[in-house]
PDB file of C-alpha atoms in Angstrom:
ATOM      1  CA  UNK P   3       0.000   0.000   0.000  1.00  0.00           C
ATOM      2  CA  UNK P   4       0.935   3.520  -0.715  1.00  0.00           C
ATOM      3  CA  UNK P   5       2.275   5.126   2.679  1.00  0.00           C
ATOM      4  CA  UNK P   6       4.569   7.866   3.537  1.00  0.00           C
ATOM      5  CA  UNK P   7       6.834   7.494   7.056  1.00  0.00           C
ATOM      6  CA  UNK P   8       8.613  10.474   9.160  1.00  0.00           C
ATOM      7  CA  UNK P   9       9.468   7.931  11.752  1.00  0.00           C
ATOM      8  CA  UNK P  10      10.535  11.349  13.890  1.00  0.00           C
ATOM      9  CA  UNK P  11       7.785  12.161  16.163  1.00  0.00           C
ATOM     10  CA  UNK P  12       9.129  14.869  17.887  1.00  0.00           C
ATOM     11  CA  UNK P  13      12.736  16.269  18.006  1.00  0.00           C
ATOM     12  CA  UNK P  14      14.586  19.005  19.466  1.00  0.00           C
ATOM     13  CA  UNK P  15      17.702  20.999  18.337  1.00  0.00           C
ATOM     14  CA  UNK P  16      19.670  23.853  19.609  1.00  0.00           C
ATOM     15  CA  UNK P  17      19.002  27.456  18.202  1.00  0.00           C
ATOM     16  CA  UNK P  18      21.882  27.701  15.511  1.00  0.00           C
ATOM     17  CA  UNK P  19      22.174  24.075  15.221  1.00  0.00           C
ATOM     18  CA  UNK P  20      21.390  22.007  11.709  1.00  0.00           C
ATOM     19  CA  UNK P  21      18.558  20.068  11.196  1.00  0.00           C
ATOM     20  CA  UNK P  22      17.356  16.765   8.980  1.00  0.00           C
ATOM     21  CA  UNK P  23      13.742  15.378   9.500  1.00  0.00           C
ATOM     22  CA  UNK P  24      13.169  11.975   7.712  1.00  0.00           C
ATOM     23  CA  UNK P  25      10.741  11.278   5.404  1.00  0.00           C
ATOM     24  CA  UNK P  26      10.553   7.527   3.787  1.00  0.00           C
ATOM     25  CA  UNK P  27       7.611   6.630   1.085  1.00  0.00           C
ATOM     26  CA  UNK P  28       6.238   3.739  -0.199  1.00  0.00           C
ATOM     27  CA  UNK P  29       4.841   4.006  -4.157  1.00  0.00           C
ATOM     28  CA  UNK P  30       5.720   1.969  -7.030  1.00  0.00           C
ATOM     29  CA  UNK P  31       6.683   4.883  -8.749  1.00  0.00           C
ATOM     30  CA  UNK P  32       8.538   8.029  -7.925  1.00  0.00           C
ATOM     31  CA  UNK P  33       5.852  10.202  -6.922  1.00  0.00           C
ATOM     32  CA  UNK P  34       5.410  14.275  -6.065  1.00  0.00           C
ATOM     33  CA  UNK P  35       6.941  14.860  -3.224  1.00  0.00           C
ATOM     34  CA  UNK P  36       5.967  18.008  -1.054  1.00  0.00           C
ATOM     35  CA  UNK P  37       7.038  18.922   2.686  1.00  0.00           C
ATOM     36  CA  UNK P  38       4.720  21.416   4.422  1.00  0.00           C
ATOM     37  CA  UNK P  39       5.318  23.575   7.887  1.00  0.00           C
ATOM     38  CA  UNK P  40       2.571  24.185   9.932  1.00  0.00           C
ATOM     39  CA  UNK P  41       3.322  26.998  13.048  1.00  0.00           C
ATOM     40  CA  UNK P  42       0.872  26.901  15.841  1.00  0.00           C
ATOM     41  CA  UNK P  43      -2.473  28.630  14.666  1.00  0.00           C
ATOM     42  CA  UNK P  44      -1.324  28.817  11.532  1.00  0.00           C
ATOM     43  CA  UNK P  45      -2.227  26.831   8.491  1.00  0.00           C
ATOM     44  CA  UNK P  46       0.319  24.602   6.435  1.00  0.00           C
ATOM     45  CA  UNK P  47       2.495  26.465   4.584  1.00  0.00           C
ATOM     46  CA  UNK P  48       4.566  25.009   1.787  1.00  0.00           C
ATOM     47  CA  UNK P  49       7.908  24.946   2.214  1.00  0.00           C
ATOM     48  CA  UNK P  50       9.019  22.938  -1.201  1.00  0.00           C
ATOM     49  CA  UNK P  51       8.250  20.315  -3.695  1.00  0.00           C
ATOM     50  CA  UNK P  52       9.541  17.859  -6.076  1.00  0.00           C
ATOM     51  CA  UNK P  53       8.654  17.185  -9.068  1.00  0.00           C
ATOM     52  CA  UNK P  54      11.318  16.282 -11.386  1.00  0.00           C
ATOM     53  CA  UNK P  55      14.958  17.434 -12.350  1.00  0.00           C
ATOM     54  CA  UNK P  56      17.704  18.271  -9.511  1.00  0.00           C
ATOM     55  CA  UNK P  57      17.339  15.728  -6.594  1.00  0.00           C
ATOM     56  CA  UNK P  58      18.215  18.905  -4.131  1.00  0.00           C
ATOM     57  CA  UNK P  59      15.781  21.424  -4.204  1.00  0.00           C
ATOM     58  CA  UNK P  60      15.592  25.030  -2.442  1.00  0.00           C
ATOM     59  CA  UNK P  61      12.427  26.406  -0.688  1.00  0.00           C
ATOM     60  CA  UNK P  62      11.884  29.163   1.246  1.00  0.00           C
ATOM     61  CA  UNK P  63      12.973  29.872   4.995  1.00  0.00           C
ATOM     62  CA  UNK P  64      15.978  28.429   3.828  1.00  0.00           C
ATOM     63  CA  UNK P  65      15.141  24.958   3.466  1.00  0.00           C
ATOM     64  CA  UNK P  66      16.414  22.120   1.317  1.00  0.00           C
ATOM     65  CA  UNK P  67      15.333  18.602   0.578  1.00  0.00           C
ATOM     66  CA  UNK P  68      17.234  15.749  -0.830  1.00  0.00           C
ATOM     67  CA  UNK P  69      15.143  13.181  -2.608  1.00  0.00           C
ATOM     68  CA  UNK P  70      17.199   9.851  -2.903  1.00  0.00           C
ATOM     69  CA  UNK P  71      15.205   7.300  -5.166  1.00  0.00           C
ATOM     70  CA  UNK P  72      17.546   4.177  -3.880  1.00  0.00           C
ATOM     71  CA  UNK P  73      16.223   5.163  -0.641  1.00  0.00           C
ATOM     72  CA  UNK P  74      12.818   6.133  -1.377  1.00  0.00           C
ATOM     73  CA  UNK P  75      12.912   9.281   0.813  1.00  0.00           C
ATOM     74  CA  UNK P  76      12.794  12.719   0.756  1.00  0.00           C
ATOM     75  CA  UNK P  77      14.467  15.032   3.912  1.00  0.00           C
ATOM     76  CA  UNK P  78      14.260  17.753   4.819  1.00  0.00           C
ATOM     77  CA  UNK P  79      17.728  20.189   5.905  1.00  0.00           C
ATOM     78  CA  UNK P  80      18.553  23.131   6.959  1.00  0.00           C
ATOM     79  CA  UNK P  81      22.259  24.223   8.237  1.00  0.00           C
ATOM     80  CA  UNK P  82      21.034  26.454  11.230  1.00  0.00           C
ATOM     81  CA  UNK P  83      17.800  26.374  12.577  1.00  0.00           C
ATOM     82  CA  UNK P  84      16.320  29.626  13.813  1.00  0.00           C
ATOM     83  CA  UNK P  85      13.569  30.396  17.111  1.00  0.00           C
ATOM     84  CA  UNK P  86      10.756  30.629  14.702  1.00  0.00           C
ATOM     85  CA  UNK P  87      11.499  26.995  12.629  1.00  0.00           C
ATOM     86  CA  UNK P  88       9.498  25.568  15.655  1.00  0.00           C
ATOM     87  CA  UNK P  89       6.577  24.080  14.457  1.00  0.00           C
ATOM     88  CA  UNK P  90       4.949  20.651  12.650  1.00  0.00           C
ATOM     89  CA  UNK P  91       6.230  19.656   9.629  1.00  0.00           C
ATOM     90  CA  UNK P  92       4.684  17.231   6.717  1.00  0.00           C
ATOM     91  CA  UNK P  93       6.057  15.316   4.178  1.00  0.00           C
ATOM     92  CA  UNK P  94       3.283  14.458   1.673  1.00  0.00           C
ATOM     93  CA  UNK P  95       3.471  12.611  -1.542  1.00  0.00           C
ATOM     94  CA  UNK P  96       1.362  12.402  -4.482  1.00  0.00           C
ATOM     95  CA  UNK P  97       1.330  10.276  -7.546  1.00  0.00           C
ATOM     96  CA  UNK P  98       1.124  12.431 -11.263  1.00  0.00           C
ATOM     97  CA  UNK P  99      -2.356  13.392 -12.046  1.00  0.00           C
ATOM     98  CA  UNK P 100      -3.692  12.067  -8.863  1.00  0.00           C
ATOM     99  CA  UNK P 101      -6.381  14.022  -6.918  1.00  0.00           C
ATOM    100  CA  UNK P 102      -4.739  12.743  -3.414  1.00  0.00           C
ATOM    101  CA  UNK P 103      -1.674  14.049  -1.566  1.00  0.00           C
ATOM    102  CA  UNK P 104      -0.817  11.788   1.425  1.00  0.00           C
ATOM    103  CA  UNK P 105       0.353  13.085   4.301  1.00  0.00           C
ATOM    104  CA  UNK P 106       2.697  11.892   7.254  1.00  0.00           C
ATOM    105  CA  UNK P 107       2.030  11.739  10.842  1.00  0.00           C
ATOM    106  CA  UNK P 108       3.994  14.867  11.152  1.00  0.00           C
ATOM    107  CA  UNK P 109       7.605  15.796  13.061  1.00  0.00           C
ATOM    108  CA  UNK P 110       6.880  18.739  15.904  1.00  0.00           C
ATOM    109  CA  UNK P 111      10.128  20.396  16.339  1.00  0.00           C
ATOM    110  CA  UNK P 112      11.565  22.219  19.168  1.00  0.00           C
ATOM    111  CA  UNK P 113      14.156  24.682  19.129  1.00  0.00           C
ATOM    112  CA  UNK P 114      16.455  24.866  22.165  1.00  0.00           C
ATOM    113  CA  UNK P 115      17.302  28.222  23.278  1.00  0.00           C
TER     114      UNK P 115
ATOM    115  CA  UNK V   2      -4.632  38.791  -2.871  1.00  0.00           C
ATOM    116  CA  UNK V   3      -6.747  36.650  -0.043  1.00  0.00           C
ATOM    117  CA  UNK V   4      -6.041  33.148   0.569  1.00  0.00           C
ATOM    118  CA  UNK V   5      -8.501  30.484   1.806  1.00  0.00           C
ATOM    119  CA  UNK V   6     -10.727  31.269   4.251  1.00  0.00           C
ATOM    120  CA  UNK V   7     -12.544  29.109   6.712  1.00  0.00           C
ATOM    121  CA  UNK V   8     -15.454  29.388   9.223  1.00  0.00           C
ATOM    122  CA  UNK V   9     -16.126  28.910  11.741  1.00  0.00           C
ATOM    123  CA  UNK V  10     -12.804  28.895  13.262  1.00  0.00           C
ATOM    124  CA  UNK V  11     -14.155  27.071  16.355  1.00  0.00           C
ATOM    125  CA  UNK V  12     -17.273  24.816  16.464  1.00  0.00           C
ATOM    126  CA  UNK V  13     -18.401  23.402  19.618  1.00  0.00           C
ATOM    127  CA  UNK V  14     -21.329  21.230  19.426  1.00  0.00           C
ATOM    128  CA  UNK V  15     -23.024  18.481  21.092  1.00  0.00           C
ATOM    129  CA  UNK V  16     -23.361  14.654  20.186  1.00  0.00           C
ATOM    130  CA  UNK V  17     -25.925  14.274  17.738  1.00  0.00           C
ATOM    131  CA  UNK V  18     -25.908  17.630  16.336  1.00  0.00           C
ATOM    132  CA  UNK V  19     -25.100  18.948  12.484  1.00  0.00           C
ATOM    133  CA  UNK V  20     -22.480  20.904  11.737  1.00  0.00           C
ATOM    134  CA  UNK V  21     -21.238  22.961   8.495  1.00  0.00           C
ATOM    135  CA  UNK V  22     -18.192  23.989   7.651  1.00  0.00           C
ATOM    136  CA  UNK V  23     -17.772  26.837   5.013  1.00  0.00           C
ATOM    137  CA  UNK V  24     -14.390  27.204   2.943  1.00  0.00           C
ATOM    138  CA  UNK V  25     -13.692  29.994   0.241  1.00  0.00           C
ATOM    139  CA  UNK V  26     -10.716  29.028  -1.877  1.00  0.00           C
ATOM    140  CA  UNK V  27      -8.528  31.602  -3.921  1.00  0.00           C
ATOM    141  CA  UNK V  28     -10.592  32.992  -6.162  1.00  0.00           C
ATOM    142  CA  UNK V  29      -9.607  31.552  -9.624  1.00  0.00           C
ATOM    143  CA  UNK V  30      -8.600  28.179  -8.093  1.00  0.00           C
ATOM    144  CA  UNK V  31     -10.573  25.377  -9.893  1.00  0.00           C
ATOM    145  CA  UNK V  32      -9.403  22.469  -7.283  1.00  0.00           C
ATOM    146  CA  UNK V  33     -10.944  22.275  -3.725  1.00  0.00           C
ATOM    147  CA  UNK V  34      -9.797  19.823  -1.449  1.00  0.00           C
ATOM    148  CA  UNK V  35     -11.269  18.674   2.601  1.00  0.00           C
ATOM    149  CA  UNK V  36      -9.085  16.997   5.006  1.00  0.00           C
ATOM    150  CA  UNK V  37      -9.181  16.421   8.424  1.00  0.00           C
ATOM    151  CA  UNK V  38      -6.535  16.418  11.409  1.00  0.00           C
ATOM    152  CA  UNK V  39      -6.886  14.446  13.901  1.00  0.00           C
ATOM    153  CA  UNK V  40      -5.132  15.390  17.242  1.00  0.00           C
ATOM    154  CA  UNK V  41      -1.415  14.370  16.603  1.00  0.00           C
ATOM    155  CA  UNK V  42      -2.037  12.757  13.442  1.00  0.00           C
ATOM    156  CA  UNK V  43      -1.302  13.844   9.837  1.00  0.00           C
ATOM    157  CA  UNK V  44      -3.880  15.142   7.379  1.00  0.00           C
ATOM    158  CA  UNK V  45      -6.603  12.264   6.204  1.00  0.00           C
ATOM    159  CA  UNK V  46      -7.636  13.656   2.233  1.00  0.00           C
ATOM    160  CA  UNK V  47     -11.540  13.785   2.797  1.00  0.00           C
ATOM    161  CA  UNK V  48     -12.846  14.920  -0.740  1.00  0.00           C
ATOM    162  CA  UNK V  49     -11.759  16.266  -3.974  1.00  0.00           C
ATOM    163  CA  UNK V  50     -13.627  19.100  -5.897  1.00  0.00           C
ATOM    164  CA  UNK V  51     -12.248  19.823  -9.897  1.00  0.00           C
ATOM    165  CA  UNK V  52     -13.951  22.298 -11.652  1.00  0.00           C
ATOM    166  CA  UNK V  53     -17.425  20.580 -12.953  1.00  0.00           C
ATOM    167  CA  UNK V  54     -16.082  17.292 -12.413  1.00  0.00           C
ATOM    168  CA  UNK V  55     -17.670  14.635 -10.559  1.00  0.00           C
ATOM    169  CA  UNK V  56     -15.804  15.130  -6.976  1.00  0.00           C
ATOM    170  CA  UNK V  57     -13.448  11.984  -5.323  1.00  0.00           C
ATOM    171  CA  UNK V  58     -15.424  11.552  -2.066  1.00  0.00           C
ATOM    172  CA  UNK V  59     -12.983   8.136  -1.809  1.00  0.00           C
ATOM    173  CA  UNK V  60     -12.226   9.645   2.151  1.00  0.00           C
ATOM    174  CA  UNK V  61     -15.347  10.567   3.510  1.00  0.00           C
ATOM    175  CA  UNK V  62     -15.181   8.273   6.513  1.00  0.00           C
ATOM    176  CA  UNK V  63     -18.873   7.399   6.314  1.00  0.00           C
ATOM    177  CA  UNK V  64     -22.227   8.601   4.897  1.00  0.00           C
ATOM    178  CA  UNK V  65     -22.245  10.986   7.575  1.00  0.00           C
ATOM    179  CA  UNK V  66     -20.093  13.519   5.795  1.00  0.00           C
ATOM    180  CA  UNK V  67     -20.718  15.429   2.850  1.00  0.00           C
ATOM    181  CA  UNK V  68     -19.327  18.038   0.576  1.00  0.00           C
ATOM    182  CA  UNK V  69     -20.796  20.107  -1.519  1.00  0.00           C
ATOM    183  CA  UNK V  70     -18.934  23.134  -3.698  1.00  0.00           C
ATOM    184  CA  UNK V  71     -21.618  25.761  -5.057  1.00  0.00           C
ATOM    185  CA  UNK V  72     -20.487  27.227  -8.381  1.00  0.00           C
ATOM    186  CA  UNK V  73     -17.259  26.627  -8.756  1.00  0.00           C
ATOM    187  CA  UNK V  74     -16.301  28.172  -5.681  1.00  0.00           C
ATOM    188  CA  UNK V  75     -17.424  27.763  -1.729  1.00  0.00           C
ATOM    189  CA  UNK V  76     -17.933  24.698  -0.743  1.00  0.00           C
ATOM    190  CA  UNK V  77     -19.684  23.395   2.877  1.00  0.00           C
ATOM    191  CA  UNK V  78     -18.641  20.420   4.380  1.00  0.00           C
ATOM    192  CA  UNK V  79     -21.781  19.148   6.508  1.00  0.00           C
ATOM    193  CA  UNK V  80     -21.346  16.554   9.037  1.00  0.00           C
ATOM    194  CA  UNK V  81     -24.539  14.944  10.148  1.00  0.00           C
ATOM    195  CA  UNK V  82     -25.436  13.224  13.443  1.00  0.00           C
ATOM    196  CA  UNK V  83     -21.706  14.199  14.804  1.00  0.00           C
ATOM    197  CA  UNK V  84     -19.976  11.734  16.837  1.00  0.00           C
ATOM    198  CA  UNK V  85     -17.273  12.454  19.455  1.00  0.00           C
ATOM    199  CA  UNK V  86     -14.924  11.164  17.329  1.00  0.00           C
ATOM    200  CA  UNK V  87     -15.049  13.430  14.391  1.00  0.00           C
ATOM    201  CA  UNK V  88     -13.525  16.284  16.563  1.00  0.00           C
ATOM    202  CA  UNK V  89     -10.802  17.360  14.538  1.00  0.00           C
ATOM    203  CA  UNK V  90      -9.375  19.769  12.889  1.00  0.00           C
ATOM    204  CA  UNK V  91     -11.179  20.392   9.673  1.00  0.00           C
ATOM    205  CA  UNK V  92      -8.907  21.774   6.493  1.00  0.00           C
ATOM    206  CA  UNK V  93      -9.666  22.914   3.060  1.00  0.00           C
ATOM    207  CA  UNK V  94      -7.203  23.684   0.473  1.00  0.00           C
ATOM    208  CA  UNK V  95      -7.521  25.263  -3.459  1.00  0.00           C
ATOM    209  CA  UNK V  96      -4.939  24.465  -6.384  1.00  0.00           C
ATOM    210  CA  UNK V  97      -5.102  26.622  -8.934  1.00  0.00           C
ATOM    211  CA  UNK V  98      -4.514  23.539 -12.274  1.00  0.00           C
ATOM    212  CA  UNK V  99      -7.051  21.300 -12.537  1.00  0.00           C
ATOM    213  CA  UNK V 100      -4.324  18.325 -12.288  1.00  0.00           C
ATOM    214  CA  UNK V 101      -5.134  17.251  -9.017  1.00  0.00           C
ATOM    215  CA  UNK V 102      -2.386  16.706  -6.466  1.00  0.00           C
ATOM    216  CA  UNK V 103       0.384  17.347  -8.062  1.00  0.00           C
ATOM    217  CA  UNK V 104      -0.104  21.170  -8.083  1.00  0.00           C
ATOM    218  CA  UNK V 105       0.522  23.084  -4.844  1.00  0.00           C
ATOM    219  CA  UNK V 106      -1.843  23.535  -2.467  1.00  0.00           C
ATOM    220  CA  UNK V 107      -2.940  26.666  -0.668  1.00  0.00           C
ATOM    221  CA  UNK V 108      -4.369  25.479   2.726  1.00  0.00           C
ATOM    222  CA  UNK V 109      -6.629  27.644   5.145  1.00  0.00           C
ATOM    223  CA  UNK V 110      -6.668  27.916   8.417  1.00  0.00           C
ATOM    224  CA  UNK V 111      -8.781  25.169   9.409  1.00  0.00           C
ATOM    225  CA  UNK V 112     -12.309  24.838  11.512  1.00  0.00           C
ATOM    226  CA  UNK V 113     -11.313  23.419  15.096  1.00  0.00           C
ATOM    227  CA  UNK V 114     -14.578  21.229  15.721  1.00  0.00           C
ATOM    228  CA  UNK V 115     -15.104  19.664  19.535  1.00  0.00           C
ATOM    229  CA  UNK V 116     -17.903  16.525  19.582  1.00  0.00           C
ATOM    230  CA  UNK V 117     -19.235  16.975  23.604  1.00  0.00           C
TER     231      UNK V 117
END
């Protein structure tokens, strides 16, 4: 079955400090691939997406995912997290065409002052 | 301009009761989607509005729920008979392609909705 994994629940980093959540899927082909932020009260927010072309793609807040097809996953980085990164983030997937993005559980993320 | 907009932003209601949820996408967007966040879970995909398209209602959980979008634009999400278990967190999203899923997604801020 089609599933997508951020085996992270929750995780907490130092202010300044680099970051990687996980993000594993399961498709039998290489699907869109989307991670979302979501800040308390706030709705989800995209932060990037994959498509196609360059495995390493830039989004805003100055985050970068990898997506590694031998691996089937998609993470999420960023060399020095700020005070305001703290929030939920999603991976999501979706297959070409399809109506459906699937969502993970979700990583909360705490920032250590 | 606006993005989506959602009311109420809090529903309490009792066991029993029917609720509606309003959404207004981005004004041009032809896609509408309804999901629902469960505490500490991820997003469940509800239903899928594309332009006159017959909609995907493949995740309403049961006959319960429906959707309806009203030309082309708002759409209500009615829950009837509400259980204590469909409190949630209730989001709608636009796209502005009719492609489905694989165009980005412009979430609101969600309806909050507590079953006593």
């Amino acid at each position: 079955a089609q599933s997508v994994t951020q085996p992270d629940i929750h995780i907490t980093v130092s202010e300044g400090a680099s970051l990687e959540l996980r993000c594993n899927y399961s498709y039998g082909a290489t699907p869109y691939l989307f991670w979302y932020v979501q800040s308390p009260g706030q709705g989800l927010q995209l932060l990037l997406k994959y498509f196609s072309g360059d495995t390493l793609v830039q989004g805003i807040k100055g985050f970068e995912a990898e997506f590694k097809r031998s691996q089937s996953s998609f993470n999420l980085r960023k060399p020095s997290v700020h005070w305001s990164d703290a929030a939920e983030y999603f991976c999501a997937v979706a297959l070409s065409g399809a109506s459906k993005i699937i969502f993970g559980s979700g990583t909360r993320l705490s920032i250590r002052p | 301009g606006a993005g989506v907009s959602q009311s109420p932003s809090n529903k309490v209601t009792e066991k029993g009761k029917d609720v509606e949820l309003r959404c207004d996408p981005i004004s041009g967007h032809t896609a509408l989607y309804w999901y629902r966040q469960s505490l500490g879970q991820g997003l469940e995909f509800l239903i899928y509005f594309q332009g006159n398209s017959a909609p995907d209602k493949s995740g309403l959980p049961s006959d319960r729920f429906s959707a309806e979008r009203t030309g082309g634009s708002v759409s209500t999400l009615t829950i009837q008979r509400t259980q204590q278990e469909d409190s949630a967190v209730y989001l709608c999203a636009s796209s502005l392609m009719m492609a489905g899923g694989t165009e980005t997604q412009y979430f609101g801020p969600g309806t909050r909705l507590l079953v006593l």
